[in-house]
Amino acid sequence: MTRAVHGFNVQLEKLAELTLVLLVGAILAYTEPSALSWWFIPLFLVVLRPLAVTAGMIGGSSSLYQLAMISWFGIRGVGSVFYLMYAIRQGITSALAKQLTTITLITIVASIVVHGDAVRPLMKR
């Protein structure tokens, strides 16, 4: 029974992930990227997230290789959407909400593409 429930949960997770990626893609059509979006993406993926993960794992028992993998792949984009929705619910201006939504969605898409290409070679290594 445990295996059956686990198998169902895995399939449900994959379906939910597919649904969210399709929704992000559909919403992306309504965004208005600016210069800020394009310089933020590499800064976030290559510098900010790895630094934040490394700082958060100082003193942990992870090897340098594990730390590098966790720093590169980071948290999933769904977490970013939760944080975005929290900021919007706190009453930020409409213009700022639109700008943050654009940056968040473009960063998620870039992460899906870049990390999707990198995952197999890095995991084989």
mmCIF file with all atom_site columns, C-alpha atoms in Angstrom:
data_model
loop_
_atom_site.group_PDB
_atom_site.id
_atom_site.type_symbol
_atom_site.label_atom_id
_atom_site.label_alt_id
_atom_site.label_comp_id
_atom_site.label_asym_id
_atom_site.label_entity_id
_atom_site.label_seq_id
_atom_site.pdbx_PDB_ins_code
_atom_site.Cartn_x
_atom_site.Cartn_y
_atom_site.Cartn_z
_atom_site.occupancy
_atom_site.B_iso_or_equiv
_atom_site.pdbx_formal_charge
_atom_site.auth_seq_id
_atom_site.auth_comp_id
_atom_site.auth_asym_id
_atom_site.auth_atom_id
_atom_site.pdbx_PDB_model_num
ATOM 1   C CA . MET A 1 1   ? 0.000  0.000  0.000   1.00 0.00 ? 1   MET A CA 1
ATOM 2   C CA . THR A 1 2   ? 2.849  2.382  0.850   1.00 0.00 ? 2   THR A CA 1
ATOM 3   C CA . ARG A 1 3   ? 4.427  1.858  -2.579  1.00 0.00 ? 3   ARG A CA 1
ATOM 4   C CA . ALA A 1 4   ? 1.109  2.463  -4.304  1.00 0.00 ? 4   ALA A CA 1
ATOM 5   C CA . VAL A 1 5   ? 0.538  5.717  -2.403  1.00 0.00 ? 5   VAL A CA 1
ATOM 6   C CA . HIS A 1 6   ? 4.121  6.825  -3.100  1.00 0.00 ? 6   HIS A CA 1
ATOM 7   C CA . GLY A 1 7   ? 3.747  6.014  -6.802  1.00 0.00 ? 7   GLY A CA 1
ATOM 8   C CA . PHE A 1 8   ? 0.512  7.977  -6.961  1.00 0.00 ? 8   PHE A CA 1
ATOM 9   C CA . ASN A 1 9   ? 2.133  10.943 -5.191  1.00 0.00 ? 9   ASN A CA 1
ATOM 10  C CA . VAL A 1 10  ? 5.055  10.943 -7.650  1.00 0.00 ? 10  VAL A CA 1
ATOM 11  C CA . GLN A 1 11  ? 2.649  10.972 -10.604 1.00 0.00 ? 11  GLN A CA 1
ATOM 12  C CA . LEU A 1 12  ? 0.587  13.714 -8.984  1.00 0.00 ? 12  LEU A CA 1
ATOM 13  C CA . GLU A 1 13  ? 3.724  15.796 -8.385  1.00 0.00 ? 13  GLU A CA 1
ATOM 14  C CA . LYS A 1 14  ? 4.769  15.451 -12.039 1.00 0.00 ? 14  LYS A CA 1
ATOM 15  C CA . LEU A 1 15  ? 1.297  16.469 -13.197 1.00 0.00 ? 15  LEU A CA 1
ATOM 16  C CA . ALA A 1 16  ? 1.291  19.490 -10.864 1.00 0.00 ? 16  ALA A CA 1
ATOM 17  C CA . GLU A 1 17  ? 4.766  20.489 -12.070 1.00 0.00 ? 17  GLU A CA 1
ATOM 18  C CA . LEU A 1 18  ? 3.670  20.265 -15.703 1.00 0.00 ? 18  LEU A CA 1
ATOM 19  C CA . THR A 1 19  ? 0.568  22.331 -14.943 1.00 0.00 ? 19  THR A CA 1
ATOM 20  C CA . LEU A 1 20  ? 2.607  25.030 -13.207 1.00 0.00 ? 20  LEU A CA 1
ATOM 21  C CA . VAL A 1 21  ? 5.147  25.208 -16.042 1.00 0.00 ? 21  VAL A CA 1
ATOM 22  C CA . LEU A 1 22  ? 2.308  25.578 -18.558 1.00 0.00 ? 22  LEU A CA 1
ATOM 23  C CA . LEU A 1 23  ? 0.724  28.314 -16.422 1.00 0.00 ? 23  LEU A CA 1
ATOM 24  C CA . VAL A 1 24  ? 4.031  30.179 -16.123 1.00 0.00 ? 24  VAL A CA 1
ATOM 25  C CA . GLY A 1 25  ? 4.424  29.956 -19.899 1.00 0.00 ? 25  GLY A CA 1
ATOM 26  C CA . ALA A 1 26  ? 0.896  31.242 -20.476 1.00 0.00 ? 26  ALA A CA 1
ATOM 27  C CA . ILE A 1 27  ? 1.303  34.147 -18.049 1.00 0.00 ? 27  ILE A CA 1
ATOM 28  C CA . LEU A 1 28  ? 4.715  35.000 -19.529 1.00 0.00 ? 28  LEU A CA 1
ATOM 29  C CA . ALA A 1 29  ? 2.974  36.243 -22.667 1.00 0.00 ? 29  ALA A CA 1
ATOM 30  C CA . TYR A 1 30  ? 1.545  39.136 -20.632 1.00 0.00 ? 30  TYR A CA 1
ATOM 31  C CA . THR A 1 31  ? 4.836  40.310 -19.134 1.00 0.00 ? 31  THR A CA 1
ATOM 32  C CA . GLU A 1 32  ? 6.857  43.317 -20.249 1.00 0.00 ? 32  GLU A CA 1
ATOM 33  C CA . PRO A 1 33  ? 10.569 42.530 -19.836 1.00 0.00 ? 33  PRO A CA 1
ATOM 34  C CA . SER A 1 34  ? 12.901 45.458 -19.202 1.00 0.00 ? 34  SER A CA 1
ATOM 35  C CA . ALA A 1 35  ? 16.678 45.832 -19.064 1.00 0.00 ? 35  ALA A CA 1
ATOM 36  C CA . LEU A 1 36  ? 16.430 45.093 -15.337 1.00 0.00 ? 36  LEU A CA 1
ATOM 37  C CA . SER A 1 37  ? 15.080 41.622 -16.116 1.00 0.00 ? 37  SER A CA 1
ATOM 38  C CA . TRP A 1 38  ? 17.955 40.696 -18.390 1.00 0.00 ? 38  TRP A CA 1
ATOM 39  C CA . TRP A 1 39  ? 20.814 41.601 -16.068 1.00 0.00 ? 39  TRP A CA 1
ATOM 40  C CA . PHE A 1 40  ? 19.083 40.216 -12.975 1.00 0.00 ? 40  PHE A CA 1
ATOM 41  C CA . ILE A 1 41  ? 18.719 36.668 -14.318 1.00 0.00 ? 41  ILE A CA 1
ATOM 42  C CA . PRO A 1 42  ? 22.442 35.815 -14.644 1.00 0.00 ? 42  PRO A CA 1
ATOM 43  C CA . LEU A 1 43  ? 23.212 37.739 -11.450 1.00 0.00 ? 43  LEU A CA 1
ATOM 44  C CA . PHE A 1 44  ? 20.626 35.677 -9.584  1.00 0.00 ? 44  PHE A CA 1
ATOM 45  C CA . LEU A 1 45  ? 21.433 32.270 -11.083 1.00 0.00 ? 45  LEU A CA 1
ATOM 46  C CA . VAL A 1 46  ? 25.225 32.545 -11.021 1.00 0.00 ? 46  VAL A CA 1
ATOM 47  C CA . VAL A 1 47  ? 25.963 34.797 -8.026  1.00 0.00 ? 47  VAL A CA 1
ATOM 48  C CA . LEU A 1 48  ? 23.123 35.528 -5.592  1.00 0.00 ? 48  LEU A CA 1
ATOM 49  C CA . ARG A 1 49  ? 21.543 32.090 -5.215  1.00 0.00 ? 49  ARG A CA 1
ATOM 50  C CA . PRO A 1 50  ? 24.844 30.210 -4.869  1.00 0.00 ? 50  PRO A CA 1
ATOM 51  C CA . LEU A 1 51  ? 26.037 32.740 -2.264  1.00 0.00 ? 51  LEU A CA 1
ATOM 52  C CA . ALA A 1 52  ? 22.770 32.497 -0.315  1.00 0.00 ? 52  ALA A CA 1
ATOM 53  C CA . VAL A 1 53  ? 22.818 28.690 -0.349  1.00 0.00 ? 53  VAL A CA 1
ATOM 54  C CA . THR A 1 54  ? 26.476 28.581 0.673   1.00 0.00 ? 54  THR A CA 1
ATOM 55  C CA . ALA A 1 55  ? 25.875 31.027 3.531   1.00 0.00 ? 55  ALA A CA 1
ATOM 56  C CA . GLY A 1 56  ? 22.875 29.014 4.682   1.00 0.00 ? 56  GLY A CA 1
ATOM 57  C CA . MET A 1 57  ? 24.810 25.750 4.711   1.00 0.00 ? 57  MET A CA 1
ATOM 58  C CA . ILE A 1 58  ? 27.924 26.933 6.545   1.00 0.00 ? 58  ILE A CA 1
ATOM 59  C CA . GLY A 1 59  ? 28.747 24.439 9.249   1.00 0.00 ? 59  GLY A CA 1
ATOM 60  C CA . GLY A 1 60  ? 26.710 21.683 7.624   1.00 0.00 ? 60  GLY A CA 1
ATOM 61  C CA . SER A 1 61  ? 27.982 18.225 6.800   1.00 0.00 ? 61  SER A CA 1
ATOM 62  C CA . SER A 1 62  ? 27.664 18.519 3.010   1.00 0.00 ? 62  SER A CA 1
ATOM 63  C CA . SER A 1 63  ? 30.703 17.881 0.865   1.00 0.00 ? 63  SER A CA 1
ATOM 64  C CA . LEU A 1 64  ? 32.025 20.604 -1.413  1.00 0.00 ? 64  LEU A CA 1
ATOM 65  C CA . TYR A 1 65  ? 30.529 18.763 -4.406  1.00 0.00 ? 65  TYR A CA 1
ATOM 66  C CA . GLN A 1 66  ? 27.100 18.535 -2.739  1.00 0.00 ? 66  GLN A CA 1
ATOM 67  C CA . LEU A 1 67  ? 27.267 22.201 -1.787  1.00 0.00 ? 67  LEU A CA 1
ATOM 68  C CA . ALA A 1 68  ? 28.100 23.145 -5.385  1.00 0.00 ? 68  ALA A CA 1
ATOM 69  C CA . MET A 1 69  ? 25.173 21.081 -6.724  1.00 0.00 ? 69  MET A CA 1
ATOM 70  C CA . ILE A 1 70  ? 22.724 22.522 -4.203  1.00 0.00 ? 70  ILE A CA 1
ATOM 71  C CA . SER A 1 71  ? 24.008 26.046 -4.887  1.00 0.00 ? 71  SER A CA 1
ATOM 72  C CA . TRP A 1 72  ? 23.593 25.631 -8.630  1.00 0.00 ? 72  TRP A CA 1
ATOM 73  C CA . PHE A 1 73  ? 20.148 24.049 -8.644  1.00 0.00 ? 73  PHE A CA 1
ATOM 74  C CA . GLY A 1 74  ? 18.726 25.881 -5.598  1.00 0.00 ? 74  GLY A CA 1
ATOM 75  C CA . ILE A 1 75  ? 15.035 25.855 -4.719  1.00 0.00 ? 75  ILE A CA 1
ATOM 76  C CA . ARG A 1 76  ? 12.365 25.282 -7.312  1.00 0.00 ? 76  ARG A CA 1
ATOM 77  C CA . GLY A 1 77  ? 10.598 28.174 -8.995  1.00 0.00 ? 77  GLY A CA 1
ATOM 78  C CA . VAL A 1 78  ? 7.351  27.468 -7.166  1.00 0.00 ? 78  VAL A CA 1
ATOM 79  C CA . GLY A 1 79  ? 8.917  28.927 -4.011  1.00 0.00 ? 79  GLY A CA 1
ATOM 80  C CA . SER A 1 80  ? 9.583  32.137 -5.930  1.00 0.00 ? 80  SER A CA 1
ATOM 81  C CA . VAL A 1 81  ? 5.930  32.318 -6.940  1.00 0.00 ? 81  VAL A CA 1
ATOM 82  C CA . PHE A 1 82  ? 4.854  31.938 -3.291  1.00 0.00 ? 82  PHE A CA 1
ATOM 83  C CA . TYR A 1 83  ? 7.179  34.791 -2.256  1.00 0.00 ? 83  TYR A CA 1
ATOM 84  C CA . LEU A 1 84  ? 5.908  36.927 -5.133  1.00 0.00 ? 84  LEU A CA 1
ATOM 85  C CA . MET A 1 85  ? 2.287  36.353 -4.131  1.00 0.00 ? 85  MET A CA 1
ATOM 86  C CA . TYR A 1 86  ? 3.141  37.190 -0.512  1.00 0.00 ? 86  TYR A CA 1
ATOM 87  C CA . ALA A 1 87  ? 4.704  40.505 -1.587  1.00 0.00 ? 87  ALA A CA 1
ATOM 88  C CA . ILE A 1 88  ? 1.670  41.341 -3.730  1.00 0.00 ? 88  ILE A CA 1
ATOM 89  C CA . ARG A 1 89  ? -0.716 40.514 -0.880  1.00 0.00 ? 89  ARG A CA 1
ATOM 90  C CA . GLN A 1 90  ? 1.192  42.907 1.388   1.00 0.00 ? 90  GLN A CA 1
ATOM 91  C CA . GLY A 1 91  ? -0.026 45.782 -0.760  1.00 0.00 ? 91  GLY A CA 1
ATOM 92  C CA . ILE A 1 92  ? 2.799  46.785 -3.069  1.00 0.00 ? 92  ILE A CA 1
ATOM 93  C CA . THR A 1 93  ? 1.962  49.144 -5.907  1.00 0.00 ? 93  THR A CA 1
ATOM 94  C CA . SER A 1 94  ? 0.543  47.800 -9.134  1.00 0.00 ? 94  SER A CA 1
ATOM 95  C CA . ALA A 1 95  ? 3.598  48.919 -11.133 1.00 0.00 ? 95  ALA A CA 1
ATOM 96  C CA . LEU A 1 96  ? 6.000  47.202 -8.725  1.00 0.00 ? 96  LEU A CA 1
ATOM 97  C CA . ALA A 1 97  ? 3.850  44.050 -8.708  1.00 0.00 ? 97  ALA A CA 1
ATOM 98  C CA . LYS A 1 98  ? 3.971  43.934 -12.511 1.00 0.00 ? 98  LYS A CA 1
ATOM 99  C CA . GLN A 1 99  ? 7.746  44.447 -12.538 1.00 0.00 ? 99  GLN A CA 1
ATOM 100 C CA . LEU A 1 100 ? 8.347  41.771 -9.872  1.00 0.00 ? 100 LEU A CA 1
ATOM 101 C CA . THR A 1 101 ? 6.017  39.362 -11.671 1.00 0.00 ? 101 THR A CA 1
ATOM 102 C CA . THR A 1 102 ? 7.940  39.839 -14.917 1.00 0.00 ? 102 THR A CA 1
ATOM 103 C CA . ILE A 1 103 ? 11.322 39.339 -13.262 1.00 0.00 ? 103 ILE A CA 1
ATOM 104 C CA . THR A 1 104 ? 10.115 36.284 -11.334 1.00 0.00 ? 104 THR A CA 1
ATOM 105 C CA . LEU A 1 105 ? 8.528  34.555 -14.326 1.00 0.00 ? 105 LEU A CA 1
ATOM 106 C CA . ILE A 1 106 ? 11.437 35.246 -16.683 1.00 0.00 ? 106 ILE A CA 1
ATOM 107 C CA . THR A 1 107 ? 13.886 33.987 -14.053 1.00 0.00 ? 107 THR A CA 1
ATOM 108 C CA . ILE A 1 108 ? 11.831 30.808 -13.583 1.00 0.00 ? 108 ILE A CA 1
ATOM 109 C CA . VAL A 1 109 ? 11.782 30.169 -17.338 1.00 0.00 ? 109 VAL A CA 1
ATOM 110 C CA . ALA A 1 110 ? 15.523 30.829 -17.629 1.00 0.00 ? 110 ALA A CA 1
ATOM 111 C CA . SER A 1 111 ? 16.154 28.500 -14.696 1.00 0.00 ? 111 SER A CA 1
ATOM 112 C CA . ILE A 1 112 ? 14.046 25.748 -16.263 1.00 0.00 ? 112 ILE A CA 1
ATOM 113 C CA . VAL A 1 113 ? 15.974 26.023 -19.532 1.00 0.00 ? 113 VAL A CA 1
ATOM 114 C CA . VAL A 1 114 ? 19.487 26.394 -18.086 1.00 0.00 ? 114 VAL A CA 1
ATOM 115 C CA . HIS A 1 115 ? 19.120 23.848 -15.313 1.00 0.00 ? 115 HIS A CA 1
ATOM 116 C CA . GLY A 1 116 ? 17.203 21.463 -17.564 1.00 0.00 ? 116 GLY A CA 1
ATOM 117 C CA . ASP A 1 117 ? 20.193 21.371 -19.915 1.00 0.00 ? 117 ASP A CA 1
ATOM 118 C CA . ALA A 1 118 ? 22.696 21.061 -17.066 1.00 0.00 ? 118 ALA A CA 1
ATOM 119 C CA . VAL A 1 119 ? 21.041 18.419 -14.898 1.00 0.00 ? 119 VAL A CA 1
ATOM 120 C CA . ARG A 1 120 ? 21.953 15.260 -16.841 1.00 0.00 ? 120 ARG A CA 1
ATOM 121 C CA . PRO A 1 121 ? 25.654 16.002 -17.397 1.00 0.00 ? 121 PRO A CA 1
ATOM 122 C CA . LEU A 1 122 ? 26.125 17.209 -13.827 1.00 0.00 ? 122 LEU A CA 1
ATOM 123 C CA . MET A 1 123 ? 24.307 14.235 -12.299 1.00 0.00 ? 123 MET A CA 1
ATOM 124 C CA . LYS A 1 124 ? 26.349 11.803 -14.409 1.00 0.00 ? 124 LYS A CA 1
ATOM 125 C CA . ARG A 1 125 ? 29.500 13.423 -13.070 1.00 0.00 ? 125 ARG A CA 1
#
